PDB file of C-alpha atoms in Angstrom:
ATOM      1  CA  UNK A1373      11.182 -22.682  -1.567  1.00  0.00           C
ATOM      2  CA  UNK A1374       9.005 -25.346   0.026  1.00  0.00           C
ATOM      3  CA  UNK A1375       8.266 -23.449   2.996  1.00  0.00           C
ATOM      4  CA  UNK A1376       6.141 -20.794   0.831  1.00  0.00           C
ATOM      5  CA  UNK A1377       4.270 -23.586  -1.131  1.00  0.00           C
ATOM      6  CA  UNK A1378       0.524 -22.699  -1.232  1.00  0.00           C
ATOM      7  CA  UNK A1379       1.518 -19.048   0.324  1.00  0.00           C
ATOM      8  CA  UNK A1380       0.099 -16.353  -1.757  1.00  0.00           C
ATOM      9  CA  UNK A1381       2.112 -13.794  -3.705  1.00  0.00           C
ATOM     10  CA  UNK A1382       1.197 -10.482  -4.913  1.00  0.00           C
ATOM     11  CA  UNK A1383       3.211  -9.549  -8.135  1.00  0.00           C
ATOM     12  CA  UNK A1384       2.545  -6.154  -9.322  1.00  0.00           C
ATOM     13  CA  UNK A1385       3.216  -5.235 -13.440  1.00  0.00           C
ATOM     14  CA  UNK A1386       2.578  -8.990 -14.272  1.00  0.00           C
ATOM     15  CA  UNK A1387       1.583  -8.398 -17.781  1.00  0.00           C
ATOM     16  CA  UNK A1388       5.196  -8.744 -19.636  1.00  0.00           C
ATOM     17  CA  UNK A1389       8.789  -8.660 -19.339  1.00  0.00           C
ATOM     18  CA  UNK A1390      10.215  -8.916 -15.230  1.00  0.00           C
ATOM     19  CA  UNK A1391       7.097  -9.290 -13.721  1.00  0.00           C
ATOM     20  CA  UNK A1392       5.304 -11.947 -15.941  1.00  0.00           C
ATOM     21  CA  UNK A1393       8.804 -14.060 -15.467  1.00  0.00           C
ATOM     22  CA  UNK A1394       8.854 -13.875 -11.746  1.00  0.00           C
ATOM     23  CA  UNK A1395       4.773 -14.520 -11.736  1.00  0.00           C
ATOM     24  CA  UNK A1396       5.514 -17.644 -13.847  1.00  0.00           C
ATOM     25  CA  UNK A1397       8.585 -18.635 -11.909  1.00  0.00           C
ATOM     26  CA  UNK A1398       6.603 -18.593  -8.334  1.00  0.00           C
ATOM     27  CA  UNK A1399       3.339 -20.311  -9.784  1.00  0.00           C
ATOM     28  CA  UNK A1400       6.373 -22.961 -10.787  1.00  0.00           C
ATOM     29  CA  UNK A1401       7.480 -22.645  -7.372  1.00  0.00           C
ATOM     30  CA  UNK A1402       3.781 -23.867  -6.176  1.00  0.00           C
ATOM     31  CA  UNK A1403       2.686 -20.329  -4.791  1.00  0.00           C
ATOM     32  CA  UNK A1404      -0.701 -18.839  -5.191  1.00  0.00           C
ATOM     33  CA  UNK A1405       0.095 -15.592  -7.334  1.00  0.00           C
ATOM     34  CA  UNK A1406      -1.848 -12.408  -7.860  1.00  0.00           C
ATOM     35  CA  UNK A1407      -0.572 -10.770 -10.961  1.00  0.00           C
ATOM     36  CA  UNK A1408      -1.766  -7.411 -11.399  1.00  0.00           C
ATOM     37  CA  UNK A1409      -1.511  -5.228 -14.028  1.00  0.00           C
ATOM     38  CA  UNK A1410      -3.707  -2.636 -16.337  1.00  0.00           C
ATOM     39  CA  UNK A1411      -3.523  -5.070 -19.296  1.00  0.00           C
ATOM     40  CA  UNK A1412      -5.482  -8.494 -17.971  1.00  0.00           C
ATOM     41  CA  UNK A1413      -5.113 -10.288 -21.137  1.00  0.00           C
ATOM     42  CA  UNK A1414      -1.757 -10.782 -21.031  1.00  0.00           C
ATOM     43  CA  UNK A1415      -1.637 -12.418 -17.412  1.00  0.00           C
ATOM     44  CA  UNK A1416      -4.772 -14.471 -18.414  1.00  0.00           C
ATOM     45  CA  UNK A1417      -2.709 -15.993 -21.064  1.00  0.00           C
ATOM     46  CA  UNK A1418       0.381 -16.432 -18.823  1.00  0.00           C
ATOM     47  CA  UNK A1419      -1.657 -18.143 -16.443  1.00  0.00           C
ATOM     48  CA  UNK A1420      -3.473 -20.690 -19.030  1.00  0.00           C
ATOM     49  CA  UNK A1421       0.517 -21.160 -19.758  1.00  0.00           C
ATOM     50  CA  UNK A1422       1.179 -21.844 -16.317  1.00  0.00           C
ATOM     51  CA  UNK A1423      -1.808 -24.554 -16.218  1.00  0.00           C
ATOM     52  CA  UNK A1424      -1.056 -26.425 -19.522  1.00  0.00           C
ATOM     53  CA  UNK A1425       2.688 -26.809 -18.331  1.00  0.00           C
ATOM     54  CA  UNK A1426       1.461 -28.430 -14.798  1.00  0.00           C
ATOM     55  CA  UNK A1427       2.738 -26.323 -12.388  1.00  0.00           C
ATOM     56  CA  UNK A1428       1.768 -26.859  -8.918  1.00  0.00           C
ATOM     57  CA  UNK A1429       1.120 -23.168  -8.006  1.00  0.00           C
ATOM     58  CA  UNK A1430      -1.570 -21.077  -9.502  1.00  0.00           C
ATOM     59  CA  UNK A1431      -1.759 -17.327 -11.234  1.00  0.00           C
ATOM     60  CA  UNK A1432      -4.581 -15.134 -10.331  1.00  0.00           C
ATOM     61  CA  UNK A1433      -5.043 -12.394 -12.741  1.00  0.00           C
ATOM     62  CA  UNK A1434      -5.887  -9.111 -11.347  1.00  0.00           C
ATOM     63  CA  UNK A1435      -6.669  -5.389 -13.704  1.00  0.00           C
ATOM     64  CA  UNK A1436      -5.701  -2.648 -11.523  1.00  0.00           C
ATOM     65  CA  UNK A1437      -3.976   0.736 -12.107  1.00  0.00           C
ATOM     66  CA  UNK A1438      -0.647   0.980  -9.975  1.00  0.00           C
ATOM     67  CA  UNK A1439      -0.993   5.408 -10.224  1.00  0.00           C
ATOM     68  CA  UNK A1440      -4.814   5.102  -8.699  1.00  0.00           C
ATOM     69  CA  UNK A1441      -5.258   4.527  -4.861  1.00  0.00           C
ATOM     70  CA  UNK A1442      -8.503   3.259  -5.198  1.00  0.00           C
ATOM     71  CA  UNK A1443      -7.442   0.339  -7.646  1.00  0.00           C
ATOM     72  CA  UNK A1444      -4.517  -1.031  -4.828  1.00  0.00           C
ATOM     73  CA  UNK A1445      -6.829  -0.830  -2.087  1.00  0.00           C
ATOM     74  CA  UNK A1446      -9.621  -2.283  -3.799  1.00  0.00           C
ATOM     75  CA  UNK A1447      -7.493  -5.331  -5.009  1.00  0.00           C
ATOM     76  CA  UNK A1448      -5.968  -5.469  -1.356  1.00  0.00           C
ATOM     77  CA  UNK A1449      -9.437  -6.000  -0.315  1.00  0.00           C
ATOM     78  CA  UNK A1450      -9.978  -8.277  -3.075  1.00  0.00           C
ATOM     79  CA  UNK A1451      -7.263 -10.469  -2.062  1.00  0.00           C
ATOM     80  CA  UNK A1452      -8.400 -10.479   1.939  1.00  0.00           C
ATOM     81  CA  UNK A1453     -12.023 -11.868   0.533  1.00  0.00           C
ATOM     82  CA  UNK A1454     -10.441 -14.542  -1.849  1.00  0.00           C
ATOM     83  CA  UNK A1455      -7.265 -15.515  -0.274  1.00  0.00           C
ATOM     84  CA  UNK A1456      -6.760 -14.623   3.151  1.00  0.00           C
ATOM     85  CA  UNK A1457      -3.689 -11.702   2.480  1.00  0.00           C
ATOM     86  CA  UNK A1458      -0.834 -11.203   1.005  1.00  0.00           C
ATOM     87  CA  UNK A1459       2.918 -13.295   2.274  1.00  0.00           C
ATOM     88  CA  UNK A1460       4.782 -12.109  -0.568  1.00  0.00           C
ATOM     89  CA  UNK A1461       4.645  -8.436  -2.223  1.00  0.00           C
ATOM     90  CA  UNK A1462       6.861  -7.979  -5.241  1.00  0.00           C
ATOM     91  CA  UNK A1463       6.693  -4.290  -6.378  1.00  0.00           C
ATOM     92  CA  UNK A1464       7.671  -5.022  -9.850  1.00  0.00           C
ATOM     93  CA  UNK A1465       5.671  -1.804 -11.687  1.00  0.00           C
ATOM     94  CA  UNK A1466       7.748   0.643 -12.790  1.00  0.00           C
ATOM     95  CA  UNK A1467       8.256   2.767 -15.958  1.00  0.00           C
ATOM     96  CA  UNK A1468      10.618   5.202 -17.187  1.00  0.00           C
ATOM     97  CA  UNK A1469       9.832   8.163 -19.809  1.00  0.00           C
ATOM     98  CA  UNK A1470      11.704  10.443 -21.561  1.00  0.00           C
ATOM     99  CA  UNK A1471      11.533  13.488 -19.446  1.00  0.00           C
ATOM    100  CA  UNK A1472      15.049  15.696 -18.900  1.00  0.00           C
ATOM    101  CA  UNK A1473      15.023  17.642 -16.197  1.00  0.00           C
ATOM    102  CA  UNK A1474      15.552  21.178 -17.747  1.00  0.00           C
ATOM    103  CA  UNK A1475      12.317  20.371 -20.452  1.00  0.00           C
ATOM    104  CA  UNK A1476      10.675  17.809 -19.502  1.00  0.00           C
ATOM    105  CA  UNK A1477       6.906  17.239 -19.042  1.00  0.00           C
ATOM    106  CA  UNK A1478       5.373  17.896 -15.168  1.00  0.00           C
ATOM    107  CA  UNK A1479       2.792  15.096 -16.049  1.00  0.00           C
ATOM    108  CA  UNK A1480       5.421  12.595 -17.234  1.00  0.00           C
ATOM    109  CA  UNK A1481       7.661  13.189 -13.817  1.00  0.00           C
ATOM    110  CA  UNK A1482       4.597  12.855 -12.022  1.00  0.00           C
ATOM    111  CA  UNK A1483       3.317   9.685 -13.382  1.00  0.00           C
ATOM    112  CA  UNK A1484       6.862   8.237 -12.545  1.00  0.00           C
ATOM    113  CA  UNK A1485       6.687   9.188  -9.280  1.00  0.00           C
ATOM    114  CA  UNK A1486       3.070   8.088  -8.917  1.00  0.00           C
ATOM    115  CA  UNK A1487       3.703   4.321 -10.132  1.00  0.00           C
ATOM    116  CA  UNK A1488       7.568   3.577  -8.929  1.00  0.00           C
ATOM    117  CA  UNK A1489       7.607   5.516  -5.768  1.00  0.00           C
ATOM    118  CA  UNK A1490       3.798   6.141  -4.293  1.00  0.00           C
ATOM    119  CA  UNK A1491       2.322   3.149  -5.811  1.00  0.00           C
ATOM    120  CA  UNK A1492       5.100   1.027  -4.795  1.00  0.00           C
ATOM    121  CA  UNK A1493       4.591   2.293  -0.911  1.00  0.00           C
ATOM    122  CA  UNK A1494       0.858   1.694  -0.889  1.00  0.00           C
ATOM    123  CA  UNK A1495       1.487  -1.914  -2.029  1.00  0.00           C
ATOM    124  CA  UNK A1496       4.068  -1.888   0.524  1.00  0.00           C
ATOM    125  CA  UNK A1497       2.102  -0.709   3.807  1.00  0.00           C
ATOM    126  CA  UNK A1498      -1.087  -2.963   2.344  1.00  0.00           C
ATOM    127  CA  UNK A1499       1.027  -5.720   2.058  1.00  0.00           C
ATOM    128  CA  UNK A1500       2.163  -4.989   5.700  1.00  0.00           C
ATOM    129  CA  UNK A1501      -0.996  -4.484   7.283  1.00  0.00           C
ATOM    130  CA  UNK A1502      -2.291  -7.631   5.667  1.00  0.00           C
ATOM    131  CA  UNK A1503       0.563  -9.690   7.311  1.00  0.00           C
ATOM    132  CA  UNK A1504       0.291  -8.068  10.633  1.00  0.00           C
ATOM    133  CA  UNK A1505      -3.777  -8.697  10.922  1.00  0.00           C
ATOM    134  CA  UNK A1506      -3.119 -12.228  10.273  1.00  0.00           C
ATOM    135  CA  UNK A1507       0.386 -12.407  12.860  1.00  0.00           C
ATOM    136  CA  UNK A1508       2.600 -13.612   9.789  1.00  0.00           C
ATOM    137  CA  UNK A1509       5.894 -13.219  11.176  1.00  0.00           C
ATOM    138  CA  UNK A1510       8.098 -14.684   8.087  1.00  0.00           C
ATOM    139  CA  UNK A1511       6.615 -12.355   4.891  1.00  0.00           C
ATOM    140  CA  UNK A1512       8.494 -10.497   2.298  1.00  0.00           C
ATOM    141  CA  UNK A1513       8.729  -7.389   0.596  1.00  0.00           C
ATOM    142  CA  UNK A1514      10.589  -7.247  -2.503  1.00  0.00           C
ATOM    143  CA  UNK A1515      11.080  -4.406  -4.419  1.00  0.00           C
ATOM    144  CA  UNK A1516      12.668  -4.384  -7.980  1.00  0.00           C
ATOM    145  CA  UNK A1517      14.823  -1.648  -7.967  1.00  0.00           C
ATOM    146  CA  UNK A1518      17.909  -1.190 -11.064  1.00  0.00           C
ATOM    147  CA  UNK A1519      21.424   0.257 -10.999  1.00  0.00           C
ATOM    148  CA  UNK A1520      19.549   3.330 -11.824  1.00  0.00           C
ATOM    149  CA  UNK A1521      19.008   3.356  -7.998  1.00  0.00           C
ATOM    150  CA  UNK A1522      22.703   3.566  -6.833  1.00  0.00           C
ATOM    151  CA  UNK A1523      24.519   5.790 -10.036  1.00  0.00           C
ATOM    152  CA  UNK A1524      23.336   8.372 -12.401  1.00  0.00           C
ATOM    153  CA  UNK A1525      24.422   7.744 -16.183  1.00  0.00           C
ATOM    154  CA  UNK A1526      24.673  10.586 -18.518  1.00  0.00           C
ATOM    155  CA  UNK A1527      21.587  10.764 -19.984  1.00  0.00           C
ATOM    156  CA  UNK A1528      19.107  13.714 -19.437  1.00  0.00           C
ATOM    157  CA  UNK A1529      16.135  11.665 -20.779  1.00  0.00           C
ATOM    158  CA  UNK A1530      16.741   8.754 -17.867  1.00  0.00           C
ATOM    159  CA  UNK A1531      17.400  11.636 -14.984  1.00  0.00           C
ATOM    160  CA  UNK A1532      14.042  11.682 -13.496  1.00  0.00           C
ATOM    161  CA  UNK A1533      13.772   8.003 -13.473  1.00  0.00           C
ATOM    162  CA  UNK A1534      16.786   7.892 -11.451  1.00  0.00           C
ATOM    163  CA  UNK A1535      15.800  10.011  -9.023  1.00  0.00           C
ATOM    164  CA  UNK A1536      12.628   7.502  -8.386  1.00  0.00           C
ATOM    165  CA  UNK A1537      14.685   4.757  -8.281  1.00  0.00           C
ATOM    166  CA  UNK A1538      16.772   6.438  -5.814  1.00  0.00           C
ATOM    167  CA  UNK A1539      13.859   6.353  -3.623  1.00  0.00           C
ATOM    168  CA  UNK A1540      13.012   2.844  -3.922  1.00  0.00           C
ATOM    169  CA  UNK A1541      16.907   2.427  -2.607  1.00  0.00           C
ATOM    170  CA  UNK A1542      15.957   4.756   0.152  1.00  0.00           C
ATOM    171  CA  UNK A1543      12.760   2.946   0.791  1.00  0.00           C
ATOM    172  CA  UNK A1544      13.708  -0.234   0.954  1.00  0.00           C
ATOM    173  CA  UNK A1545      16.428   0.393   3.584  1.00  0.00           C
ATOM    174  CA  UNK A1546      13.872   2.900   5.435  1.00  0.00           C
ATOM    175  CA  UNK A1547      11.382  -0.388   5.566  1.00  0.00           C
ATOM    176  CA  UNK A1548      13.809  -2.751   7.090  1.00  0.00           C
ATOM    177  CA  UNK A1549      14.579  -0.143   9.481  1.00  0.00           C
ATOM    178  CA  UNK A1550      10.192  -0.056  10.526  1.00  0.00           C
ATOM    179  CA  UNK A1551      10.403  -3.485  10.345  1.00  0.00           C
ATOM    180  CA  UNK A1552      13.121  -3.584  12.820  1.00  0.00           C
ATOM    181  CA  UNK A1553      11.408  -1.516  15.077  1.00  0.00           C
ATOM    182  CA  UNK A1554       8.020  -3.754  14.786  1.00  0.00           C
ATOM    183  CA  UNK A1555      10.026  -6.162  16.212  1.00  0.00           C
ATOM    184  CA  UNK A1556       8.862  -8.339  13.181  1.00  0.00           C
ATOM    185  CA  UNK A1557      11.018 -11.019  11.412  1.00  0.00           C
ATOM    186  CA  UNK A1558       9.414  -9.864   7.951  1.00  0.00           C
ATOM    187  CA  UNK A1559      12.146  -9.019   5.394  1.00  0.00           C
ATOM    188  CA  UNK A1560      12.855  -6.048   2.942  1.00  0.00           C
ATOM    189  CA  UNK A1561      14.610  -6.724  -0.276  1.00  0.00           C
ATOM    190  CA  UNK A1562      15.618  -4.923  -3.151  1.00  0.00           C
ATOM    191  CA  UNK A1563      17.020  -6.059  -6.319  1.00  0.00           C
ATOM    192  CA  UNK A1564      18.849  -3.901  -8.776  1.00  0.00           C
ATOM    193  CA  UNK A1565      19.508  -5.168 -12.242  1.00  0.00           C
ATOM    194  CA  UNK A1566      21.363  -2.949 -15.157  1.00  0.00           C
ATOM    195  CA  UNK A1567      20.350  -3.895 -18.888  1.00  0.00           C
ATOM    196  CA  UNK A1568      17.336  -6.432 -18.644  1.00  0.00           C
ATOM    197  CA  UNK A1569      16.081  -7.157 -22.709  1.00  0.00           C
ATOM    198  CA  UNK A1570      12.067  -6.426 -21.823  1.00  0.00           C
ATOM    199  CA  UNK A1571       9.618  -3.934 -23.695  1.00  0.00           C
ATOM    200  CA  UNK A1572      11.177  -1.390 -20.969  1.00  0.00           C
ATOM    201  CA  UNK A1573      13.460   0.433 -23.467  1.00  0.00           C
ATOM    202  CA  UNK A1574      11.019   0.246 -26.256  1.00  0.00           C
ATOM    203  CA  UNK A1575       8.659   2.200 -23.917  1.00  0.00           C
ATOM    204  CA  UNK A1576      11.287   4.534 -23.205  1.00  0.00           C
ATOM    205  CA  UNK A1577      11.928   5.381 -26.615  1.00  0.00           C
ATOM    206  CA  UNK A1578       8.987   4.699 -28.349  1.00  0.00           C
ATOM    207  CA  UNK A1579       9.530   7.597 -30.826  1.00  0.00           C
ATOM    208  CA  UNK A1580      12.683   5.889 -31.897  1.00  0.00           C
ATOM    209  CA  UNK A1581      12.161   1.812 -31.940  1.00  0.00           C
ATOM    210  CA  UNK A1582      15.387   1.427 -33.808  1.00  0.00           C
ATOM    211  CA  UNK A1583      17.401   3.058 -31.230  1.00  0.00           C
ATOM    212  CA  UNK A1584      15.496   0.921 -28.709  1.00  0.00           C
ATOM    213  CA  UNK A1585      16.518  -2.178 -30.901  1.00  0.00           C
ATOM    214  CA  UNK A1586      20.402  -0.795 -30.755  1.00  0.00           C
ATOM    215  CA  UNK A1587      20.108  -0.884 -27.008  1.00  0.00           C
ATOM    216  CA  UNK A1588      19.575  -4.383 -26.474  1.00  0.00           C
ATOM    217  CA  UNK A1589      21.912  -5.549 -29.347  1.00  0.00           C
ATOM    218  CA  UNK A1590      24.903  -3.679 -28.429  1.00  0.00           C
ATOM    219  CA  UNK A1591      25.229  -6.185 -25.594  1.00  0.00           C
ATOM    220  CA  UNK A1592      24.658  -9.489 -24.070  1.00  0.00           C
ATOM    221  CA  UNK A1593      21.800  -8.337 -21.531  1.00  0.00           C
ATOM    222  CA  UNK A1594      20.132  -9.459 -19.021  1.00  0.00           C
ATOM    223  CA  UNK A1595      17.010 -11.919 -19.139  1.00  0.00           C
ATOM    224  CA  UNK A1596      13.991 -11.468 -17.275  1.00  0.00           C
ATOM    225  CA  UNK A1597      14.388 -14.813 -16.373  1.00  0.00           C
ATOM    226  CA  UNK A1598      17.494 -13.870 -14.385  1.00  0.00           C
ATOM    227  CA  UNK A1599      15.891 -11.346 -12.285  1.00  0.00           C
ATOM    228  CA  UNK A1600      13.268 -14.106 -11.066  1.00  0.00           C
ATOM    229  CA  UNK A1601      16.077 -16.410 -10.301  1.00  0.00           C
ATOM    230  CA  UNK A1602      16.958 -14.331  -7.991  1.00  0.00           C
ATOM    231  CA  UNK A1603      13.669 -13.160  -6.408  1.00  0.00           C
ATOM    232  CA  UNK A1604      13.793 -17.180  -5.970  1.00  0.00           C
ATOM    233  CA  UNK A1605      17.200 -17.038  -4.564  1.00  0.00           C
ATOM    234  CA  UNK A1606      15.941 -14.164  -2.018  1.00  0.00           C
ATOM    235  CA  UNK A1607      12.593 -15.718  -1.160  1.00  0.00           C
ATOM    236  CA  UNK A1608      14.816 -19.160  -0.345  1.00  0.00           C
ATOM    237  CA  UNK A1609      17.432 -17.872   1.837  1.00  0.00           C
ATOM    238  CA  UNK A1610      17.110 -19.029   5.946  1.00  0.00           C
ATOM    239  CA  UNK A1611      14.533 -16.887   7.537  1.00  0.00           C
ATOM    240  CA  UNK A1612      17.369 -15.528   9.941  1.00  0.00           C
ATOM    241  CA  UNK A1613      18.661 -14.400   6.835  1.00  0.00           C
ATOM    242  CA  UNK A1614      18.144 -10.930   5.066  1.00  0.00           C
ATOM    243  CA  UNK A1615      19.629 -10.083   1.721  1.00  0.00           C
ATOM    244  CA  UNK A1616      19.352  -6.575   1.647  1.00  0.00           C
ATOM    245  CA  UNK A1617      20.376  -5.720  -2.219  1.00  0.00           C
ATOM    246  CA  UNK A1618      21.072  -7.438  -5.159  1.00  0.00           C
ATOM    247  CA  UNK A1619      22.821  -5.649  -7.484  1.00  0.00           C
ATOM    248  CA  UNK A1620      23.183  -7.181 -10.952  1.00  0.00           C
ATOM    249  CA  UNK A1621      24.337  -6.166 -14.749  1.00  0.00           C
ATOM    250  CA  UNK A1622      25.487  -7.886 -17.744  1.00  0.00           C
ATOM    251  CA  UNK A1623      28.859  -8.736 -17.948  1.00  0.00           C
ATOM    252  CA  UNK A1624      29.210  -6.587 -20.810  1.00  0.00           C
ATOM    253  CA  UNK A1625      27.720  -3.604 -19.665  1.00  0.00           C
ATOM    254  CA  UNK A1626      30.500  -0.915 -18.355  1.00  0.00           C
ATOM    255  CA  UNK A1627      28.408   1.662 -16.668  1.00  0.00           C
TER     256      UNK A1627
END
């Protein structure tokens, strides 16, 4: 990792769970790290963490809205004034809601698609553009992903959220592929974990917390810590190297 010491990170849903461990993890790591999200306090306290423990890198909070346009841009712009650009872009917002696909609410499928499938491409040709401006050859794009992109469970409230996630499978590849034909040696990445134990289930079901609670006891999951051991494990391979997809469940889970 010494390679992308001082290098500046963007890290998008920062506030809790995946994002604020891979934040914490690349401020460890000696990176300069934006951490958006629409709740600042959290990734001001995360990054008051990251000082009192004496890391070498340093966490930027950002407030920005991952559905609006406007917000990415401006914080893109943001980052160009304060920082230079972006090396690093880890599309970590996401969120799934309960919305089958023979009742479900137009508004909920739509603010899926607007945070884990638009938002996450806006970041991702910002991100881009930002590197190319400033002829960095060696960036990456990381995209957290979940099985959810590569098999559909039985379960008509997750459906929907599948289908985004299916994108971000079909994204990712499509990206490499641009990249490719850029004739850039920037990299595309996704990572797919199963059953991580975050607030992401309690959001899910936040009309049934106990069933939420179930989830996550039923089995040994997944840490958020894990998934930012590998974003560190991605971001270290050789540069002639490209992991294209990590996929990644508890032992314990079957599907």
């Amino acid at each position: 990792m010494h390679r992308w010491k001082g290098r500046v990170a963007l890290v998008t849903g920062a506030s809790v769970g995946i994002g604020a461990a891979i934040a914490k993890s690349l401020v460890q790591h000696g990176m300069k790290v934006v951490g958006c999200a629409r709740n600042l306090e959290n990734i001001e306290k995360l990054a008051a963490e990251c000082v009192s423990s004496g890391f070498s890198g340093t966490l930027i909070p950002y407030k920005c809205d991952l559905s609006v346009e406007d917000d990415m841009l401006s914080m893109f712009s943001w980052i160009k004034v304060q920082h230079q650009g972006v090396d690093v872009c880890i599309n970590n917002a996401g969120l799934a809601l309960p919305e089958p696909l023979l009742s479900g609410k137009t508004s909920g499928w739509r603010t899926m698609m607007d945070v884990n499938v638009i938002g996450l491409s806006v970041c991702t040709r910002e991100a881009y553009q930002s590197m190319k401006e400033r002829n960095i050859d060696d960036g990456h794009i990381i995209n957290i992903n979940s099985m959810s992109g590569h098999r559909v469970v039985n379960n008509a409230d997750i459906h929907f959220y599948t289908a985004s996630k299916y994108a971000v499978t079909a994204l990712t590849e499509g990206l490499r592929q641009e990249l490719r034909e850029a004739k850039t040696h920037i990299r595309a990445t996704c990572i797919s974990p199963g059953l991580v134990e975050t607030e992401f289930a309690y959001r899910l079901l936040r009309e049934n917390p106990e069933k939420a609670a179930a989830t996550y006891k039923s089995i040994k999951c997944l840490e958020a810590a894990d998934i930012a051991n590998a974003v560190v494990y991605v971001l270290s391979a050789p540069p002639h190297v490209q992991i294209g997809d990590i996929q990644m469940r508890p032992v314990e889970q079957l599907t």
